[in-house]
Short mmCIF file of N, CA and C in Angstrom, two decimals:
data_model
loop_
_atom_site.label_atom_id
_atom_site.label_comp_id
_atom_site.label_asym_id
_atom_site.label_seq_id
_atom_site.Cartn_x
_atom_site.Cartn_y
_atom_site.Cartn_z
N MET A 21 16.24 7.38 4.31
CA MET A 21 15.00 7.11 4.98
C MET A 21 14.91 7.86 6.30
N THR A 22 15.12 9.14 6.26
CA THR A 22 15.08 9.96 7.47
C THR A 22 13.82 10.80 7.55
N ALA A 23 12.88 10.59 6.64
CA ALA A 23 11.64 11.36 6.65
C ALA A 23 10.81 11.02 7.88
N ASN A 24 9.84 11.86 8.16
CA ASN A 24 8.91 11.63 9.26
C ASN A 24 8.32 10.22 9.12
N PRO A 25 8.43 9.38 10.17
CA PRO A 25 7.94 8.02 10.04
C PRO A 25 6.43 7.93 9.86
N LYS A 26 5.70 8.96 10.26
CA LYS A 26 4.25 8.98 10.07
C LYS A 26 3.84 10.40 9.68
N PRO A 27 4.06 10.76 8.42
CA PRO A 27 3.78 12.14 8.00
C PRO A 27 2.29 12.44 7.94
N GLU A 28 1.99 13.69 8.09
CA GLU A 28 0.63 14.20 7.91
C GLU A 28 0.59 14.74 6.48
N ILE A 29 -0.38 14.29 5.69
CA ILE A 29 -0.45 14.74 4.29
C ILE A 29 -1.83 15.28 3.96
N GLU A 30 -1.87 16.15 2.97
CA GLU A 30 -3.09 16.70 2.38
C GLU A 30 -2.87 16.65 0.88
N LEU A 31 -3.34 15.59 0.24
CA LEU A 31 -3.09 15.40 -1.19
C LEU A 31 -4.32 14.88 -1.90
N THR A 32 -4.40 15.20 -3.17
CA THR A 32 -5.42 14.62 -4.04
C THR A 32 -4.72 14.05 -5.26
N ALA A 33 -5.12 12.85 -5.64
CA ALA A 33 -4.58 12.19 -6.82
C ALA A 33 -5.75 11.80 -7.72
N HIS A 34 -5.44 11.56 -8.98
CA HIS A 34 -6.47 11.19 -9.96
C HIS A 34 -6.04 9.95 -10.71
N CYS A 35 -7.01 9.20 -11.17
CA CYS A 35 -6.71 8.06 -12.02
C CYS A 35 -6.21 8.57 -13.37
N ALA A 36 -5.76 7.68 -14.22
CA ALA A 36 -5.19 8.07 -15.51
C ALA A 36 -6.18 8.79 -16.42
N CYS A 37 -7.45 8.43 -16.36
CA CYS A 37 -8.43 9.08 -17.24
C CYS A 37 -9.10 10.30 -16.58
N GLY A 38 -8.86 10.51 -15.28
CA GLY A 38 -9.41 11.66 -14.58
C GLY A 38 -10.81 11.47 -14.04
N ALA A 39 -11.41 10.29 -14.21
CA ALA A 39 -12.78 10.06 -13.75
C ALA A 39 -12.88 9.90 -12.23
N VAL A 40 -11.79 9.50 -11.59
CA VAL A 40 -11.82 9.25 -10.14
C VAL A 40 -10.73 10.07 -9.47
N SER A 41 -11.08 10.69 -8.35
CA SER A 41 -10.07 11.36 -7.53
C SER A 41 -10.06 10.71 -6.15
N LEU A 42 -8.89 10.71 -5.55
CA LEU A 42 -8.71 10.18 -4.20
C LEU A 42 -7.98 11.24 -3.40
N SER A 43 -8.61 11.70 -2.32
CA SER A 43 -8.02 12.72 -1.46
C SER A 43 -7.69 12.11 -0.11
N VAL A 44 -6.52 12.46 0.40
CA VAL A 44 -6.08 12.00 1.72
C VAL A 44 -5.79 13.23 2.55
N GLY A 45 -6.35 13.27 3.73
CA GLY A 45 -6.09 14.36 4.66
C GLY A 45 -5.92 13.81 6.05
N GLY A 46 -4.70 13.61 6.46
CA GLY A 46 -4.47 13.07 7.78
C GLY A 46 -3.11 12.41 7.90
N ARG A 47 -2.90 11.76 9.02
CA ARG A 47 -1.62 11.11 9.30
C ARG A 47 -1.57 9.75 8.62
N ILE A 48 -0.46 9.50 7.95
CA ILE A 48 -0.19 8.18 7.39
C ILE A 48 0.18 7.26 8.55
N ARG A 49 -0.41 6.09 8.60
CA ARG A 49 -0.22 5.17 9.72
C ARG A 49 1.02 4.30 9.57
N SER A 50 1.39 3.97 8.35
CA SER A 50 2.58 3.17 8.10
C SER A 50 2.94 3.27 6.63
N MET A 51 4.21 2.99 6.32
CA MET A 51 4.69 3.00 4.93
C MET A 51 5.60 1.79 4.76
N PHE A 52 5.33 0.98 3.76
CA PHE A 52 6.13 -0.22 3.57
C PHE A 52 6.10 -0.65 2.11
N MET A 53 6.88 -1.67 1.83
CA MET A 53 6.88 -2.29 0.51
C MET A 53 6.46 -3.75 0.72
N CYS A 54 5.81 -4.33 -0.29
CA CYS A 54 5.34 -5.71 -0.18
C CYS A 54 5.72 -6.46 -1.45
N SER A 55 6.35 -7.61 -1.28
CA SER A 55 6.74 -8.44 -2.42
C SER A 55 5.91 -9.71 -2.53
N CYS A 56 4.71 -9.72 -1.96
CA CYS A 56 3.87 -10.92 -2.12
C CYS A 56 3.50 -11.07 -3.60
N GLU A 57 3.18 -12.26 -3.99
CA GLU A 57 2.87 -12.52 -5.40
C GLU A 57 1.63 -11.76 -5.86
N ASP A 58 0.67 -11.52 -4.97
CA ASP A 58 -0.52 -10.76 -5.34
C ASP A 58 -0.15 -9.32 -5.68
N CYS A 59 0.73 -8.71 -4.86
CA CYS A 59 1.17 -7.34 -5.16
C CYS A 59 1.99 -7.29 -6.45
N GLN A 60 2.78 -8.31 -6.69
CA GLN A 60 3.54 -8.35 -7.94
C GLN A 60 2.60 -8.39 -9.14
N ARG A 61 1.55 -9.21 -9.06
CA ARG A 61 0.59 -9.26 -10.16
C ARG A 61 -0.17 -7.94 -10.30
N ALA A 62 -0.56 -7.36 -9.17
CA ALA A 62 -1.35 -6.12 -9.20
C ALA A 62 -0.56 -4.94 -9.76
N THR A 63 0.76 -4.91 -9.52
CA THR A 63 1.56 -3.78 -9.96
C THR A 63 2.33 -4.05 -11.25
N GLY A 64 2.53 -5.33 -11.57
CA GLY A 64 3.35 -5.67 -12.72
C GLY A 64 4.83 -5.46 -12.46
N THR A 65 5.21 -5.34 -11.19
CA THR A 65 6.60 -5.12 -10.79
C THR A 65 6.98 -6.12 -9.71
N GLY A 66 8.12 -5.93 -9.09
CA GLY A 66 8.60 -6.84 -8.07
C GLY A 66 8.04 -6.57 -6.69
N HIS A 67 7.40 -5.43 -6.48
CA HIS A 67 6.82 -5.10 -5.18
C HIS A 67 5.80 -3.98 -5.33
N SER A 68 5.02 -3.80 -4.28
CA SER A 68 4.14 -2.64 -4.22
C SER A 68 4.71 -1.67 -3.18
N THR A 69 4.39 -0.41 -3.33
CA THR A 69 4.74 0.60 -2.33
C THR A 69 3.42 1.07 -1.72
N VAL A 70 3.31 0.94 -0.40
CA VAL A 70 2.03 1.11 0.26
C VAL A 70 2.13 2.11 1.41
N ALA A 71 1.13 2.97 1.49
CA ALA A 71 0.94 3.84 2.65
C ALA A 71 -0.41 3.46 3.26
N LEU A 72 -0.44 3.29 4.56
CA LEU A 72 -1.68 2.96 5.24
C LEU A 72 -2.32 4.22 5.79
N ALA A 73 -3.63 4.34 5.57
CA ALA A 73 -4.38 5.49 6.07
C ALA A 73 -5.72 5.01 6.63
N ARG A 74 -6.28 5.78 7.52
CA ARG A 74 -7.60 5.46 8.05
C ARG A 74 -8.65 5.78 7.00
N PRO A 75 -9.69 4.96 6.88
CA PRO A 75 -10.77 5.26 5.92
C PRO A 75 -11.36 6.66 6.11
N ALA A 76 -11.45 7.14 7.35
CA ALA A 76 -12.01 8.47 7.61
C ALA A 76 -11.16 9.58 7.02
N ASP A 77 -9.89 9.29 6.71
CA ASP A 77 -8.98 10.30 6.17
C ASP A 77 -8.91 10.28 4.64
N VAL A 78 -9.69 9.38 4.02
CA VAL A 78 -9.64 9.20 2.56
C VAL A 78 -11.02 9.44 1.97
N THR A 79 -11.05 10.25 0.91
CA THR A 79 -12.30 10.49 0.18
C THR A 79 -12.09 10.12 -1.28
N VAL A 80 -12.97 9.28 -1.79
CA VAL A 80 -12.92 8.88 -3.20
C VAL A 80 -14.13 9.45 -3.89
N THR A 81 -13.89 10.13 -5.01
CA THR A 81 -14.97 10.72 -5.79
C THR A 81 -14.92 10.15 -7.19
N GLY A 82 -16.06 9.67 -7.67
CA GLY A 82 -16.14 9.08 -9.00
C GLY A 82 -16.42 7.59 -8.91
N PRO A 83 -16.68 6.99 -10.06
CA PRO A 83 -17.04 5.56 -10.08
C PRO A 83 -15.83 4.67 -9.80
N THR A 84 -16.05 3.62 -9.04
CA THR A 84 -14.99 2.65 -8.78
C THR A 84 -15.53 1.24 -9.00
N ALA A 85 -14.63 0.32 -9.21
CA ALA A 85 -14.95 -1.10 -9.28
C ALA A 85 -13.99 -1.79 -8.33
N SER A 86 -14.33 -3.00 -7.92
CA SER A 86 -13.46 -3.71 -6.99
C SER A 86 -13.37 -5.19 -7.36
N PHE A 87 -12.32 -5.79 -6.83
CA PHE A 87 -12.11 -7.23 -6.99
C PHE A 87 -11.64 -7.76 -5.65
N ALA A 88 -12.34 -8.75 -5.11
CA ALA A 88 -11.98 -9.35 -3.83
C ALA A 88 -11.50 -10.78 -4.06
N ARG A 89 -10.48 -11.15 -3.31
CA ARG A 89 -9.96 -12.52 -3.41
C ARG A 89 -9.40 -12.93 -2.06
N PRO A 90 -9.37 -14.24 -1.81
CA PRO A 90 -8.75 -14.69 -0.56
C PRO A 90 -7.24 -14.54 -0.64
N ALA A 91 -6.66 -14.01 0.41
CA ALA A 91 -5.20 -13.89 0.48
C ALA A 91 -4.64 -15.17 1.10
N HIS A 92 -3.32 -15.35 0.99
CA HIS A 92 -2.68 -16.53 1.58
C HIS A 92 -2.88 -16.60 3.08
N SER A 93 -3.11 -15.46 3.71
CA SER A 93 -3.29 -15.40 5.16
C SER A 93 -4.66 -15.90 5.59
N GLY A 94 -5.57 -16.06 4.63
CA GLY A 94 -6.94 -16.43 4.94
C GLY A 94 -7.87 -15.23 4.96
N ALA A 95 -7.30 -14.03 4.96
CA ALA A 95 -8.10 -12.81 4.91
C ALA A 95 -8.62 -12.59 3.49
N THR A 96 -9.57 -11.72 3.35
CA THR A 96 -10.04 -11.31 2.03
C THR A 96 -9.40 -9.97 1.70
N LEU A 97 -8.75 -9.90 0.55
CA LEU A 97 -8.14 -8.66 0.09
C LEU A 97 -8.99 -8.11 -1.04
N THR A 98 -9.44 -6.87 -0.88
CA THR A 98 -10.25 -6.22 -1.91
C THR A 98 -9.46 -5.04 -2.45
N ARG A 99 -9.35 -4.98 -3.77
CA ARG A 99 -8.67 -3.87 -4.44
C ARG A 99 -9.71 -3.08 -5.24
N TRP A 100 -9.67 -1.75 -5.10
CA TRP A 100 -10.54 -0.86 -5.86
C TRP A 100 -9.74 -0.19 -6.96
N PHE A 101 -10.38 0.06 -8.08
CA PHE A 101 -9.72 0.64 -9.24
C PHE A 101 -10.74 1.42 -10.07
N CYS A 102 -10.23 2.25 -10.98
CA CYS A 102 -11.12 2.97 -11.89
C CYS A 102 -11.66 1.99 -12.92
N PRO A 103 -12.98 1.92 -13.10
CA PRO A 103 -13.53 0.97 -14.06
C PRO A 103 -13.27 1.36 -15.52
N SER A 104 -12.90 2.62 -15.76
CA SER A 104 -12.62 3.05 -17.14
C SER A 104 -11.18 2.80 -17.55
N CYS A 105 -10.22 3.22 -16.72
CA CYS A 105 -8.81 3.12 -17.12
C CYS A 105 -8.02 2.06 -16.35
N GLY A 106 -8.61 1.51 -15.28
CA GLY A 106 -7.96 0.45 -14.52
C GLY A 106 -6.94 0.90 -13.49
N THR A 107 -6.78 2.21 -13.28
CA THR A 107 -5.80 2.70 -12.30
C THR A 107 -6.13 2.16 -10.91
N PRO A 108 -5.15 1.54 -10.23
CA PRO A 108 -5.38 1.09 -8.85
C PRO A 108 -5.56 2.30 -7.93
N LEU A 109 -6.57 2.23 -7.06
CA LEU A 109 -6.90 3.35 -6.17
C LEU A 109 -6.57 3.06 -4.71
N TYR A 110 -6.99 1.93 -4.22
CA TYR A 110 -6.69 1.53 -2.84
C TYR A 110 -7.08 0.08 -2.66
N ALA A 111 -6.67 -0.49 -1.54
CA ALA A 111 -7.03 -1.86 -1.20
C ALA A 111 -7.35 -1.91 0.28
N GLN A 112 -8.01 -3.00 0.68
CA GLN A 112 -8.35 -3.19 2.09
C GLN A 112 -8.35 -4.69 2.38
N SER A 113 -7.79 -5.03 3.52
CA SER A 113 -7.76 -6.42 3.96
C SER A 113 -8.78 -6.61 5.07
N SER A 114 -9.45 -7.75 5.05
CA SER A 114 -10.41 -8.04 6.12
C SER A 114 -9.69 -8.22 7.46
N ARG A 115 -8.37 -8.42 7.42
CA ARG A 115 -7.65 -8.55 8.69
C ARG A 115 -7.29 -7.19 9.29
N ALA A 116 -7.49 -6.10 8.52
CA ALA A 116 -7.25 -4.74 9.02
C ALA A 116 -8.31 -3.79 8.44
N PRO A 117 -9.58 -3.98 8.81
CA PRO A 117 -10.64 -3.16 8.21
C PRO A 117 -10.58 -1.69 8.56
N ASP A 118 -9.75 -1.33 9.55
CA ASP A 118 -9.62 0.07 9.95
C ASP A 118 -8.52 0.80 9.19
N LEU A 119 -7.97 0.17 8.14
CA LEU A 119 -6.90 0.78 7.35
C LEU A 119 -7.13 0.57 5.87
N LEU A 120 -6.76 1.58 5.07
CA LEU A 120 -6.76 1.45 3.62
C LEU A 120 -5.32 1.43 3.15
N MET A 121 -5.04 0.60 2.17
CA MET A 121 -3.71 0.51 1.56
C MET A 121 -3.71 1.38 0.31
N LEU A 122 -2.94 2.44 0.34
CA LEU A 122 -2.87 3.37 -0.78
C LEU A 122 -1.63 3.10 -1.61
N PRO A 123 -1.77 2.92 -2.93
CA PRO A 123 -0.58 2.74 -3.77
C PRO A 123 0.12 4.09 -3.93
N VAL A 124 1.32 4.19 -3.42
CA VAL A 124 2.02 5.47 -3.36
C VAL A 124 2.25 6.07 -4.75
N GLY A 125 2.46 5.24 -5.74
CA GLY A 125 2.66 5.74 -7.10
C GLY A 125 1.50 6.55 -7.63
N LEU A 126 0.31 6.36 -7.06
CA LEU A 126 -0.86 7.14 -7.46
C LEU A 126 -0.62 8.64 -7.27
N PHE A 127 0.23 9.00 -6.30
CA PHE A 127 0.47 10.41 -5.98
C PHE A 127 1.58 11.04 -6.82
N GLY A 128 2.19 10.27 -7.70
CA GLY A 128 3.19 10.80 -8.63
C GLY A 128 4.28 11.60 -7.96
N SER A 129 4.58 12.77 -8.49
CA SER A 129 5.68 13.59 -7.98
C SER A 129 5.38 14.18 -6.59
N SER A 130 4.15 14.02 -6.11
CA SER A 130 3.79 14.53 -4.77
C SER A 130 4.04 13.49 -3.68
N ALA A 131 4.75 12.41 -3.99
CA ALA A 131 4.96 11.33 -3.03
C ALA A 131 6.33 11.38 -2.36
N ASP A 132 6.94 12.55 -2.28
CA ASP A 132 8.28 12.65 -1.69
C ASP A 132 8.27 12.43 -0.18
N TRP A 133 7.13 12.34 0.45
CA TRP A 133 6.98 12.06 1.87
C TRP A 133 7.15 10.57 2.17
N PHE A 134 7.09 9.72 1.14
CA PHE A 134 7.11 8.27 1.35
C PHE A 134 8.51 7.80 1.74
N ALA A 135 8.60 7.07 2.85
CA ALA A 135 9.86 6.49 3.32
C ALA A 135 9.52 5.12 3.92
N PRO A 136 9.67 4.04 3.14
CA PRO A 136 9.29 2.72 3.65
C PRO A 136 10.14 2.31 4.85
N ASN A 137 9.50 1.61 5.80
CA ASN A 137 10.24 1.16 6.97
C ASN A 137 10.47 -0.34 6.98
N GLN A 138 9.95 -1.05 5.96
CA GLN A 138 10.13 -2.50 5.90
C GLN A 138 9.64 -3.05 4.58
N LEU A 139 10.11 -4.26 4.27
CA LEU A 139 9.60 -5.05 3.15
C LEU A 139 8.93 -6.27 3.75
N ILE A 140 7.66 -6.48 3.44
CA ILE A 140 6.99 -7.70 3.88
C ILE A 140 6.91 -8.67 2.70
N PHE A 141 6.78 -9.93 3.00
CA PHE A 141 6.77 -11.03 2.04
C PHE A 141 8.06 -11.05 1.21
N ALA A 142 9.17 -10.87 1.91
CA ALA A 142 10.48 -10.93 1.28
C ALA A 142 10.76 -12.32 0.71
N ARG A 143 10.04 -13.33 1.18
CA ARG A 143 10.26 -14.70 0.69
C ARG A 143 9.99 -14.82 -0.82
N SER A 144 9.18 -13.93 -1.38
CA SER A 144 8.91 -13.97 -2.82
C SER A 144 9.54 -12.78 -3.55
N HIS A 145 10.47 -12.08 -2.90
CA HIS A 145 11.18 -10.96 -3.53
C HIS A 145 12.16 -11.48 -4.58
N HIS A 146 12.26 -10.78 -5.70
CA HIS A 146 13.18 -11.14 -6.78
C HIS A 146 14.47 -10.35 -6.66
N ALA A 147 15.58 -11.01 -6.92
CA ALA A 147 16.90 -10.36 -6.82
C ALA A 147 17.01 -9.16 -7.77
N TRP A 148 16.29 -9.19 -8.89
CA TRP A 148 16.38 -8.09 -9.86
C TRP A 148 15.62 -6.84 -9.41
N ASP A 149 14.83 -6.95 -8.36
CA ASP A 149 14.03 -5.83 -7.88
C ASP A 149 14.82 -5.10 -6.79
N ALA A 150 15.43 -3.97 -7.14
CA ALA A 150 16.29 -3.23 -6.22
C ALA A 150 15.49 -2.63 -5.07
N LEU A 151 16.07 -2.70 -3.88
CA LEU A 151 15.45 -2.17 -2.67
C LEU A 151 16.40 -1.19 -2.00
N PRO A 152 15.88 -0.29 -1.18
CA PRO A 152 16.78 0.61 -0.43
C PRO A 152 17.71 -0.20 0.48
N ASP A 153 18.96 0.23 0.56
CA ASP A 153 19.91 -0.43 1.45
C ASP A 153 19.42 -0.37 2.89
N GLY A 154 19.57 -1.47 3.60
CA GLY A 154 19.24 -1.51 5.01
C GLY A 154 17.76 -1.63 5.34
N LEU A 155 16.91 -1.79 4.34
CA LEU A 155 15.48 -1.91 4.61
C LEU A 155 15.20 -3.24 5.31
N PRO A 156 14.62 -3.21 6.52
CA PRO A 156 14.30 -4.47 7.21
C PRO A 156 13.36 -5.32 6.36
N GLN A 157 13.60 -6.63 6.35
CA GLN A 157 12.81 -7.55 5.54
C GLN A 157 12.22 -8.65 6.40
N HIS A 158 10.97 -9.00 6.09
CA HIS A 158 10.26 -10.05 6.81
C HIS A 158 9.75 -11.07 5.81
N ASP A 159 9.89 -12.35 6.11
CA ASP A 159 9.46 -13.39 5.18
C ASP A 159 7.98 -13.30 4.86
N THR A 160 7.16 -12.96 5.84
CA THR A 160 5.72 -12.81 5.61
C THR A 160 5.31 -11.44 6.15
N TYR A 161 4.39 -11.41 7.10
CA TYR A 161 4.00 -10.14 7.70
C TYR A 161 5.09 -9.67 8.65
N ARG A 162 5.05 -8.41 9.03
CA ARG A 162 6.07 -7.86 9.91
C ARG A 162 6.07 -8.60 11.24
N ASP A 163 7.22 -8.62 11.86
CA ASP A 163 7.34 -9.16 13.21
C ASP A 163 6.57 -8.25 14.15
N PRO A 164 5.92 -8.80 15.18
CA PRO A 164 5.13 -7.95 16.08
C PRO A 164 5.94 -6.83 16.75
N GLU A 165 7.26 -7.02 16.93
CA GLU A 165 8.08 -6.00 17.58
C GLU A 165 8.45 -4.86 16.65
N THR A 166 8.29 -5.02 15.35
CA THR A 166 8.68 -3.99 14.39
C THR A 166 7.68 -2.85 14.42
N PRO A 167 8.15 -1.62 14.60
CA PRO A 167 7.20 -0.49 14.61
C PRO A 167 6.54 -0.32 13.26
N ARG A 168 5.31 0.13 13.29
CA ARG A 168 4.59 0.39 12.05
C ARG A 168 5.09 1.67 11.52
#
């Protein structure tokens, strides 16, 4: 985990059917993993891998659909996806409207810049879900002193 903690990227990714593209051009604000139960359901795995970006740095082309639900924090979490193939595209929390949560797996082999700095919602992490050694873990959201 020695990569740039906030890399600048210029990438375009596509959903599985190719109907939607998502382009990112700018500095990534944070990179982390999340083991909350919502992320587990959304990914079908033990955690999500997330990069935060400013909405101004992200362009989505093509049709999208969304699903909004209340999160345990009381915020509303909205996830956008391709309405044809269901590929997750991004998410946004009402508690951080100035950031988009990008699923790093969307970028495939072009995601070598990703270096998570923490696991949030470790309280629902499963022992079978392997994590990088030494990754700081927080029971819920990150501690205020932890750098993004």
